Coordinates of C-alpha atoms in Angstrom, one line a residue:
M1 CA 12.1 10.2 14.7
S2 CA 13.1 9.8 18.3
D3 CA 14.4 6.7 20.1
S4 CA 11.2 6.6 22.2
P5 CA 8.4 4.1 21.4
V6 CA 5.8 5.2 18.9
R7 CA 2.3 4.5 20.2
R8 CA -1.0 4.2 18.6
S9 CA -4.3 3.6 20.3
L10 CA -7.3 3.0 18.0
P11 CA -7.9 2.4 14.3
G12 CA -8.3 5.7 12.4
Q13 CA -6.1 7.6 14.9
R14 CA -2.6 8.8 14.1
W15 CA 0.6 7.4 15.5
A16 CA 1.8 9.8 18.2
G17 CA 4.5 12.2 16.9
I18 CA 4.3 11.0 13.3
D19 CA 3.2 13.3 10.5
L20 CA 0.1 12.2 8.6
L21 CA 1.0 12.4 4.9
D22 CA -0.8 12.3 1.6
Y23 CA -0.4 8.8 0.0
K24 CA 0.8 10.5 -3.2
P25 CA 0.5 13.9 -4.7
S26 CA -3.1 14.6 -5.8
G27 CA -3.6 13.9 -9.5
S28 CA -0.3 11.9 -9.8
A29 CA -2.0 8.5 -10.0
P30 CA -5.5 7.0 -9.4
F31 CA -6.2 6.2 -5.7
K32 CA -8.9 6.9 -3.2
A33 CA -9.0 7.7 0.5
I34 CA -5.6 6.6 1.7
T35 CA -3.0 8.1 4.1
R36 CA 0.6 7.4 4.8
Q37 CA 2.8 7.7 7.9
V38 CA 6.5 7.0 7.9
L39 CA 7.2 5.3 11.2
V40 CA 10.9 4.4 10.7
G41 CA 13.0 5.8 7.9
D42 CA 16.3 7.4 9.1
E43 CA 19.5 7.3 7.2
T44 CA 21.1 4.5 9.3
L45 CA 18.6 1.9 8.0
A46 CA 18.3 0.5 4.5
A47 CA 14.5 0.3 4.8
E48 CA 11.4 2.3 5.7
L49 CA 8.5 1.1 7.8
R50 CA 5.4 2.9 6.8
Y51 CA 1.8 2.7 7.9
F52 CA -1.0 3.2 5.4
E53 CA -4.7 3.4 6.1
I54 CA -7.2 3.0 3.4
A55 CA -10.7 4.3 4.4
A56 CA -13.7 2.1 3.8
G57 CA -14.2 1.8 0.0
G58 CA -10.8 3.3 -0.8
H59 CA -7.9 1.8 -2.8
S60 CA -4.2 2.2 -3.5
T61 CA -2.8 2.8 -7.0
L62 CA -2.5 -0.1 -9.4
E63 CA 1.2 -0.1 -10.1
R64 CA 4.5 -2.0 -10.3
H65 CA 8.2 -1.2 -9.7
A66 CA 11.6 -2.8 -9.4
H67 CA 11.6 -3.0 -5.6
A68 CA 9.8 -5.6 -3.5
H69 CA 7.9 -4.8 -0.4
A70 CA 6.2 -6.6 2.5
V71 CA 2.8 -5.7 3.9
L72 CA 1.4 -6.7 7.3
V73 CA -2.3 -6.0 7.9
L74 CA -3.1 -4.6 11.3
I75 CA -6.7 -3.6 11.1
G76 CA -9.8 -4.0 9.0
R77 CA -10.6 -6.0 5.9
G78 CA -10.0 -5.7 2.2
A79 CA -8.4 -7.5 -0.7
C80 CA -5.3 -7.2 -2.9
L81 CA -4.4 -7.9 -6.5
V82 CA -0.9 -9.3 -6.8
G83 CA 0.0 -10.3 -10.3
Q84 CA -3.2 -11.9 -11.7
G85 CA -4.5 -13.2 -8.3
V86 CA -6.9 -11.4 -6.0
H87 CA -6.7 -12.4 -2.3
P88 CA -8.7 -11.4 0.8
L89 CA -6.9 -9.5 3.5
G90 CA -7.6 -9.3 7.3
P91 CA -5.7 -8.6 10.5
H92 CA -2.3 -10.3 10.7
D93 CA -2.2 -11.3 7.0
L94 CA 1.3 -11.0 5.5
L95 CA 1.7 -10.2 1.9
R96 CA 4.9 -10.1 -0.2
V97 CA 4.9 -8.1 -3.4
P98 CA 7.7 -9.3 -5.7
P99 CA 9.6 -6.9 -8.0
W100 CA 7.8 -5.8 -11.2
T101 CA 4.5 -7.3 -10.1
W102 CA 1.2 -5.5 -10.6
H103 CA -0.4 -4.8 -7.3
Q104 CA -3.3 -2.9 -5.7
L105 CA -5.0 -2.9 -2.3
R106 CA -8.6 -2.1 -1.5
A107 CA -10.5 -1.7 1.7
D108 CA -13.9 -3.4 2.0
P109 CA -16.8 -1.0 1.5
D110 CA -17.7 -1.1 5.2
A111 CA -14.3 -1.2 6.9
P112 CA -10.9 0.5 6.7
L113 CA -7.7 -1.4 5.9
G114 CA -4.6 -0.4 7.9
F115 CA -1.3 -2.0 7.2
L116 CA 2.5 -1.7 7.8
C117 CA 4.6 -1.7 4.6
L118 CA 8.3 -2.5 4.7
V119 CA 10.2 -1.1 1.7
N120 CA 13.7 -0.2 0.6
R121 CA 14.6 3.3 1.8
E122 CA 16.1 4.1 -1.7
R123 CA 13.7 2.8 -4.3
D124 CA 12.6 3.4 -7.9
R125 CA 9.4 5.2 -8.9
P126 CA 6.2 3.2 -9.5
V127 CA 5.1 2.5 -13.1
L128 CA 1.4 2.9 -14.0
P129 CA -0.3 0.4 -16.4
T130 CA -0.5 1.3 -20.1
A131 CA -3.6 0.5 -22.1
H132 CA -1.8 -2.7 -23.3
D133 CA -1.0 -3.7 -19.7
L134 CA -4.6 -3.1 -18.7
E135 CA -5.9 -5.3 -21.5
G136 CA -3.7 -8.1 -20.3
L137 CA -4.8 -7.7 -16.7
R138 CA -8.5 -7.5 -17.7
A139 CA -8.2 -10.9 -19.5
D140 CA -8.8 -12.4 -16.0
P141 CA -12.4 -11.5 -15.1
V142 CA -11.6 -11.6 -11.3
A143 CA -8.8 -9.2 -11.7
A144 CA -10.8 -7.0 -14.1
A145 CA -13.7 -6.7 -11.5
F146 CA -11.2 -5.9 -8.8
M147 CA -9.1 -3.2 -10.4
R148 CA -9.7 0.5 -9.9
V149 CA -7.9 2.7 -12.4

């Protein structure tokens, strides 16, 4: 990454000079219609700032891990599961995901969801839910209706 400003014009377009990456390797975990761009992630910082965009109707993986992260919604609408609660998301909403907390983000069916994610540069790998974990999460009907696995 250069020291010059990174610019972006409209939702759905790429950040200038930043590679558009797969969210995760295909088949590694359940997700739908999401891309990733690492905006800041050089060795001199302890964190990475990434931009994710979930297309209308898409979702991230239901997962948890030891590291925390913060999410700032820039565009669109959607919702997130954090722990057992489901919360609506829109522009300028800020979300903190504590360590070892189940979480998943979804875009609304008619709008994309674009957000910045601040995370440790060095971090552990996500853990996917087991059948037992899913049983516990599905005990809440709101969470059960929200999850995509």
